[in-house]
Each structure stands twice: as C-alpha cells, then as structure tokens.
Amino acid sequence: AVGGGGWSSPPKFEDYQAVYNEIANRLEENDEYDDGSYGPVLVRLAWHASGTYDAATGTGGSNGATMRFAPESAHGANAGLKAARDFLEPVKQKFPWITYSDLWILAGVCSIQEMLGPKIPFRAGRQDKDVAACTPDGRLPDAAQAQDHLRNIFYRMGFNDQEIVALAGAHALGRCHSNRSGYSGPWTFSPTVLTNDFYKLLLDEKWQYKKWDGPKQYEDKKTKSLMMLPADMALVEDKKFKKWVKEYAADNDLFFKDFSAVVTKLFELGVPFKENTEKWVFKPVNA
Ligand code: CCH
C-alpha cells in the first residue's frame, strides 16, 4: 500500500486498479457532460499526449504529460482538452503517487473499457517532465487533410496503413465541438459506446458536404445528424485504407482485437519502461 508522506512499498496492481475504479466512478457520476460521458474526451487526451511521438528523435509521446504546460496546451489540436485534464485533477489529488503521464493514459484505458470497448493492457512507469520537453506544434493530424498527410503523421510515429485505419475507429466515440476544432457533430448514433459503427457508417451512408459557414466537413444525407471529417473520408478514398475499413466494418471482433493492440502501442510510444514491467488488465466497473 502507499502511505501519505511517501511509499511504504511501491504501488502495485491493486493500487492502479483503485485509481481505475475512481475514474470509472467519476465517469458515472458526471453523466451530464456532452453526450453523457467524459469518456470520449479522456480518450482524446490520452491520444494527444501520445501522438506527439517522433520515432526518429525519440521525442514526444505519453512519457512526460507536457500538455500540462503552455505552449503545448495552447496548440490548436489540443483545444478543449482542459476539460479532460480538469476532470482528472481530483483523482490526482486523491492518489498523489501516480504521475500525470500514467494517470492520463490510465484514464484513456479506463474510458475505452467502461464504454464497452476491448480490454487495453496497461504498463505503469511514465515519468512527468517539465516545460522544456513540450513538443513543437504540428505533430498531430490536421482534419482538413487527406491520405498523404495521414501517412506522414502516423508513419512518423511508427504505424502502418492497417494501424492507421484501426486507430480511426475511435471516432465511433464522442463528437466535434465548433468552439474547439471548428467542426461540429458526432460520427455515430452511440457516441459513448465503442463499436465498429464508424466504419459501417463510412461505407453505408451517403455523405455530402455540409452547407454552413464552418470548415469543410461531411454530413450523412439521410439524417444530416452525423459527420465525417475530410481526414475520415480519406480512409475510403484511398484503396489501401479502404480494404481495412471494409474488414473492420464486417467484423467487430477483428476491430476490437486490432484496436486493442494498436491503442496499447500508441499509449506506450517512447516510454522507457523498466525491464520486466508487467502488463496489467484492469477489471471493468461497468461490465
Ligand atoms: Fe480524433 N478528432 N482525429 N482521434 N478524436 C476529434 C475528436 C476525437 C482527428 C481529428 C479530430 C484520432 C485520430 C484523428 C478521438 C480519438 C481519436 C476532433 C474533434 C477532431 C477534429 C475535436 C473537438 O472539436 O472536440 C484526426 C484528423 C485524426 C487523424 O487520424 C485517433 C487516432 C483517436 C484515438 C485513438 C476522440 C475520442 C474524439 C472525441 C472527443 C470528444 O470530446 O468527444
């Protein structure tokens, strides 16, 4: 167990499961936010903390939690993520021994599992860094761009085409906010439950440009209540990407298996784990 003034022993699986449970309970308690859950924005925080990774220089990634500081918190791509960081602050106060870097990733893991997604194995050991480790702006993807840009950004992190498409299935969750990214609306009808619906809708619906003053985005012709970003649409415009969109649309089990593997990889980019660090799978609260 972990004492108030220091460690009586280093934190163990049970200690991290207690943090997981606290986050899961806070998700249930704060169900007035957005579509009924902070889960999607917590997943986005974990992804934006990780997706700054540059394999060539070993900089960026989830080890550091440098989005606590400007300039990184003020990067356009991170608009709105203060809501997620603030949601987690009381958890950090209750469990001061956990680093912000591990906490943000654990919150992403917890949110995916609590929103009925696959189990995401977790390893602890991320260390917080100071402002000097902030990454330059422009490392995260630009939603207005298409396949060449997606490949540039995700190949830089070390992902391949299949992994790019598997990661994009996260857009089954949450929504765009006009006061954050400028875009508006959810991708699916169940934005607080993880399914392969993103791929199904991308293939099955007719998508047209939304007529509005905002940035170029798509809406479904039938209900005009769903959206796709230009970067989402690139996944069916590009033949190599589209092959995987079809696979995941046809098989939710395959999507869950590949999504779990690729998210685990994303969340661990650039993290120097100690040798023999155990992979833990937390027990869901909302099972
Ligand atoms: Fe994403 N995403 N994302 N995304 N994203 C947005 C919201 C979410 C892109 C752009 C946007 C991933 C990949 C991409 C989530 C998870 C992932 C928004 C709206 C934009 C724009 C932000 C707003 O207005 O609040 C682009 C471009 C890419 C390129 O690949 C990946 C990878 C993941 C996770 C694995 C989640 C979840 C959201 C919803 C957030 C919320 O607040 O509801």
Coordinates of C-alpha atoms and ligand atoms in Angstrom, one line a residue:
A1 CA 0.0 0.0 0.0
V2 CA 1.0 3.6 -0.4
G3 CA 1.4 5.9 2.6
G4 CA 0.6 9.6 2.7
G5 CA 4.1 11.0 3.2
G6 CA 5.9 8.6 0.9
W7 CA 5.8 5.0 -0.1
S8 CA 5.6 2.2 2.3
S9 CA 6.0 0.0 -0.8
P10 CA 6.0 0.8 -4.5
P11 CA 2.4 0.9 -6.0
K12 CA 1.1 -2.4 -7.2
F13 CA -1.7 -3.7 -9.5
E14 CA -4.3 -3.1 -6.7
D15 CA -3.2 0.5 -6.3
Y16 CA -3.7 1.2 -10.0
Q17 CA -7.0 -0.7 -10.0
A18 CA -8.1 1.6 -7.3
V19 CA -7.3 4.7 -9.5
Y20 CA -9.1 3.0 -12.4
N21 CA -12.2 2.5 -10.2
E22 CA -12.1 6.1 -9.1
I23 CA -12.0 7.3 -12.7
A24 CA -14.8 4.9 -13.6
N25 CA -17.0 6.1 -10.8
R26 CA -16.3 9.7 -11.7
L27 CA -17.4 8.9 -15.3
E28 CA -20.7 7.5 -13.9
E29 CA -21.2 10.5 -11.5
N30 CA -20.6 13.2 -14.2
D31 CA -23.1 12.0 -16.8
E32 CA -24.4 15.5 -17.6
Y33 CA -21.3 16.3 -19.7
D34 CA -21.7 16.3 -23.6
D35 CA -23.5 13.0 -24.7
G36 CA -23.5 11.7 -21.2
S37 CA -19.8 10.9 -20.6
Y38 CA -16.3 12.4 -20.2
G39 CA -15.1 9.1 -21.7
P40 CA -14.5 10.4 -25.3
V41 CA -12.6 13.5 -24.3
L42 CA -10.5 11.4 -21.9
V43 CA -9.6 9.1 -24.8
R44 CA -8.7 12.1 -26.9
L45 CA -6.4 13.4 -24.1
A46 CA -4.5 10.1 -23.9
W47 CA -4.2 10.1 -27.7
H48 CA -3.0 13.7 -28.0
A49 CA -0.5 13.0 -25.2
S50 CA 0.9 10.0 -27.1
G51 CA 0.5 11.1 -30.7
T52 CA 3.3 13.7 -30.5
Y53 CA 5.8 10.9 -30.7
D54 CA 8.6 11.2 -33.3
A55 CA 10.4 7.9 -33.7
A56 CA 13.4 9.4 -35.4
T57 CA 14.3 11.7 -32.5
G58 CA 12.6 9.7 -29.7
T59 CA 10.8 12.9 -28.6
G60 CA 7.2 13.4 -27.6
G61 CA 4.8 10.6 -26.6
S62 CA 2.9 9.9 -23.4
N63 CA 6.0 9.9 -21.1
G64 CA 6.1 13.5 -19.8
A65 CA 2.5 14.8 -19.7
T66 CA 3.9 18.0 -21.2
M67 CA 0.4 19.2 -22.3
R68 CA 0.1 20.5 -18.7
F69 CA 2.2 23.4 -19.9
A70 CA 1.9 26.2 -22.5
P71 CA 2.9 26.2 -25.3
E72 CA 1.6 22.6 -25.8
S73 CA -1.7 23.1 -24.0
A74 CA -2.3 26.0 -26.4
H75 CA -1.7 24.1 -29.6
G76 CA -4.8 24.3 -31.8
A77 CA -5.2 20.5 -31.8
N78 CA -5.4 20.4 -28.0
A79 CA -8.3 22.9 -27.8
G80 CA -10.9 21.6 -25.3
L81 CA -8.7 19.1 -23.6
K82 CA -8.5 21.2 -20.5
A83 CA -12.0 19.7 -19.7
A84 CA -10.3 16.2 -19.6
R85 CA -7.3 17.4 -17.5
D86 CA -9.6 19.2 -15.0
F87 CA -11.8 16.1 -14.7
L88 CA -8.7 14.1 -13.6
E89 CA -7.3 16.7 -11.2
P90 CA -9.4 15.4 -8.2
V91 CA -8.1 11.9 -9.0
K92 CA -4.5 13.1 -8.9
Q93 CA -5.2 14.8 -5.5
K94 CA -6.6 11.6 -4.1
F95 CA -3.8 9.4 -5.4
P96 CA -0.8 11.8 -5.4
W97 CA 1.7 9.0 -6.0
I98 CA 0.6 8.4 -9.6
T99 CA 2.3 10.5 -12.3
Y100 CA 0.1 12.7 -14.6
S101 CA 1.6 10.7 -17.5
D102 CA 0.4 7.4 -16.2
L103 CA -2.9 8.9 -15.0
W104 CA -3.8 10.3 -18.4
I105 CA -3.1 7.0 -20.1
L106 CA -4.9 5.0 -17.4
A107 CA -7.9 7.3 -17.9
G108 CA -7.8 6.5 -21.6
V109 CA -7.7 2.8 -20.9
C110 CA -10.5 3.1 -18.3
S111 CA -12.7 5.1 -20.7
I112 CA -12.3 2.6 -23.5
Q113 CA -13.1 -0.3 -21.3
E114 CA -16.0 1.4 -19.5
M115 CA -17.5 2.4 -22.9
L116 CA -17.7 -1.3 -23.6
G117 CA -14.6 -1.5 -25.7
P118 CA -11.9 -4.2 -25.6
K119 CA -9.5 -4.7 -22.7
I120 CA -6.5 -2.5 -23.1
P121 CA -3.4 -3.9 -21.3
F122 CA -1.5 -1.2 -19.3
R123 CA 2.1 -0.9 -18.1
A124 CA 3.0 1.7 -15.4
G125 CA 6.2 3.7 -15.2
R126 CA 5.8 7.0 -17.1
Q127 CA 7.6 10.0 -15.6
D128 CA 6.4 13.6 -15.8
K129 CA 8.8 16.0 -17.5
D130 CA 9.0 19.8 -17.3
V131 CA 8.1 22.5 -19.8
A132 CA 11.4 22.1 -21.7
A133 CA 10.1 18.8 -23.1
C134 CA 7.0 20.3 -24.8
T135 CA 6.8 19.2 -28.4
P136 CA 6.6 21.7 -31.3
D137 CA 3.1 22.4 -32.8
G138 CA 2.1 20.4 -35.9
R139 CA 2.8 16.9 -34.8
L140 CA -0.9 15.9 -34.5
P141 CA -3.0 15.3 -37.6
D142 CA -4.9 18.1 -39.4
A143 CA -8.5 17.1 -40.0
A144 CA -8.7 19.1 -43.2
Q145 CA -6.1 17.0 -44.9
A146 CA -6.2 13.6 -46.6
Q147 CA -4.2 10.3 -47.0
D148 CA -0.7 11.7 -47.7
H149 CA -0.9 13.8 -44.6
L150 CA -2.2 10.9 -42.5
R151 CA 0.6 8.7 -43.7
N152 CA 3.2 11.4 -43.0
I153 CA 1.9 11.9 -39.4
F154 CA 1.4 8.2 -38.5
Y155 CA 4.4 6.8 -40.2
R156 CA 6.5 9.3 -38.2
M157 CA 5.1 7.6 -35.0
G158 CA 5.9 4.1 -36.5
F159 CA 2.4 3.0 -37.6
N160 CA 1.4 1.2 -40.9
D161 CA -1.7 1.6 -43.0
Q162 CA -3.7 -1.1 -41.2
E163 CA -2.9 0.5 -37.8
I164 CA -3.9 4.0 -39.1
V165 CA -7.3 2.6 -40.0
A166 CA -7.7 0.6 -36.8
L167 CA -6.9 3.8 -34.7
A168 CA -9.5 5.8 -36.6
G169 CA -12.3 3.6 -35.3
A170 CA -12.0 5.7 -32.1
H171 CA -14.2 8.2 -33.9
A172 CA -17.1 5.9 -33.0
L173 CA -16.8 7.9 -29.8
G174 CA -17.5 11.5 -29.0
R175 CA -18.1 14.4 -31.2
C176 CA -16.7 17.6 -32.7
H177 CA -17.3 20.9 -31.0
S178 CA -17.5 24.1 -33.0
N179 CA -15.8 26.0 -30.2
R180 CA -12.9 23.6 -30.1
S181 CA -11.9 22.3 -33.6
G182 CA -14.4 24.3 -35.5
Y183 CA -16.1 21.1 -36.7
S184 CA -19.5 20.0 -35.4
G185 CA -21.3 16.8 -34.5
P186 CA -20.9 13.1 -33.7
W187 CA -19.7 10.3 -36.1
T188 CA -22.2 7.7 -34.8
F189 CA -25.6 7.4 -33.1
S190 CA -24.0 5.9 -29.9
P191 CA -21.0 8.2 -29.1
T192 CA -20.5 6.8 -25.6
V193 CA -20.2 3.1 -26.7
L194 CA -17.3 1.8 -28.6
T195 CA -18.4 -0.3 -31.7
N196 CA -17.3 -0.6 -35.3
D197 CA -20.1 1.7 -36.4
F198 CA -17.6 4.4 -37.6
Y199 CA -16.6 2.0 -40.4
K200 CA -20.1 0.8 -41.2
L201 CA -21.4 4.3 -41.5
L202 CA -18.5 5.5 -43.5
L203 CA -19.2 2.7 -46.1
D204 CA -23.0 2.5 -46.0
E205 CA -24.2 6.1 -45.7
K206 CA -24.3 8.7 -48.5
W207 CA -22.0 11.6 -47.4
Q208 CA -22.4 15.1 -48.8
Y209 CA -20.8 18.4 -47.9
K210 CA -22.5 20.2 -45.1
K211 CA -23.7 23.6 -46.1
W212 CA -22.6 26.0 -43.4
D213 CA -20.1 28.7 -42.5
G214 CA -17.8 26.3 -40.8
P215 CA -14.8 24.3 -42.1
K216 CA -15.4 21.8 -44.9
Q217 CA -17.0 18.6 -43.4
Y218 CA -19.5 16.0 -44.5
E219 CA -22.9 15.1 -43.2
D220 CA -25.0 12.0 -43.8
K221 CA -27.6 12.6 -46.5
K222 CA -30.4 10.6 -44.6
T223 CA -30.5 12.3 -41.2
K224 CA -27.9 15.2 -41.5
S225 CA -27.1 14.5 -37.9
L226 CA -23.8 12.6 -38.3
M227 CA -20.5 13.9 -39.6
M228 CA -17.2 12.9 -41.2
L229 CA -14.0 14.9 -41.4
P230 CA -12.1 15.2 -44.7
A231 CA -9.4 13.1 -43.0
D232 CA -12.0 10.4 -42.2
M233 CA -13.3 10.4 -45.8
A234 CA -9.7 9.8 -47.0
L235 CA -10.0 6.3 -45.5
V236 CA -12.5 5.3 -48.2
E237 CA -10.9 7.4 -50.9
D238 CA -7.6 5.5 -50.6
K239 CA -7.7 1.9 -51.8
K240 CA -5.2 0.6 -49.3
F241 CA -7.0 2.2 -46.4
K242 CA -10.4 1.2 -47.7
K243 CA -9.5 -2.5 -47.6
W244 CA -9.2 -2.2 -43.8
V245 CA -12.3 -0.1 -43.5
K246 CA -14.2 -3.0 -45.1
E247 CA -12.6 -5.6 -42.9
Y248 CA -13.4 -3.7 -39.7
A249 CA -17.0 -2.9 -40.9
A250 CA -17.6 -6.6 -41.4
D251 CA -16.1 -7.9 -38.2
N252 CA -16.4 -6.2 -34.8
D253 CA -14.3 -8.8 -33.1
L254 CA -11.4 -8.2 -35.5
F255 CA -11.8 -4.5 -34.9
F256 CA -11.7 -4.9 -31.1
K257 CA -8.6 -7.2 -31.4
D258 CA -6.7 -4.8 -33.7
F259 CA -7.9 -1.7 -31.8
S260 CA -6.7 -3.1 -28.5
A261 CA -3.2 -3.9 -30.0
V262 CA -2.8 -0.5 -31.7
V263 CA -4.0 1.6 -28.8
T264 CA -1.6 -0.2 -26.5
K265 CA 1.2 0.5 -28.9
L266 CA 0.1 4.2 -29.2
F267 CA -0.1 4.7 -25.4
E268 CA 3.4 3.2 -25.0
L269 CA 5.3 5.1 -27.7
G270 CA 8.6 6.3 -26.4
V271 CA 8.1 5.2 -22.9
P272 CA 11.3 3.7 -21.3
F273 CA 9.7 1.0 -19.2
K274 CA 11.9 -0.8 -16.7
E275 CA 12.8 -4.3 -17.7
N276 CA 10.1 -6.9 -16.9
T277 CA 7.4 -4.3 -16.3
E278 CA 4.2 -6.3 -16.0
K279 CA 1.2 -5.8 -18.4
W280 CA -1.9 -5.3 -16.3
V281 CA -5.5 -5.8 -17.4
F282 CA -7.9 -3.9 -15.1
K283 CA -11.3 -5.2 -14.2
P284 CA -14.1 -3.1 -15.6
V285 CA -16.6 -1.4 -13.2
N286 CA -19.4 -1.1 -15.9
A287 CA -19.3 -4.7 -17.2
Ligands
CCH1 FE1 -9.8 12.3 -33.4 N1 -10.7 14.1 -33.7 N2 -8.7 12.6 -35.0 N3 -8.9 10.6 -33.0 N4 -10.9 12.1 -31.7 C1 -11.6 14.7 -32.9 C2 -12.3 14.1 -31.8 C3 -12.0 12.9 -31.3 C4 -8.7 13.7 -35.8 C5 -9.4 14.8 -35.6 C6 -10.3 15.0 -34.6 C7 -7.9 10.0 -33.7 C8 -7.4 10.5 -35.0 C9 -7.8 11.7 -35.5 C10 -10.9 11.0 -30.8 C11 -10.0 10.0 -30.9 C12 -9.0 9.8 -31.9 C13 -11.9 16.0 -33.4 C14 -13.0 17.0 -32.8 C15 -11.1 16.2 -34.5 C16 -11.1 17.4 -35.4 C17 -12.4 17.7 -31.6 C18 -13.4 18.7 -30.9 O1 -13.9 19.5 -31.7 O2 -13.7 18.5 -29.7 C19 -7.9 13.4 -37.0 C20 -7.6 14.4 -38.2 C21 -7.3 12.2 -36.8 C22 -6.4 11.5 -37.8 O3 -6.2 10.3 -37.8 C23 -7.3 8.9 -33.0 C24 -6.1 8.1 -33.5 C25 -8.0 8.8 -31.9 C26 -7.8 7.8 -30.7 C27 -7.3 6.6 -30.9 C28 -12.0 11.1 -29.9 C29 -12.4 10.0 -28.9 C30 -12.7 12.3 -30.2 C31 -13.9 12.8 -29.5 C32 -13.5 13.8 -28.4 C33 -14.7 14.4 -27.7 O4 -14.5 15.4 -27.0 O5 -15.8 13.9 -27.8

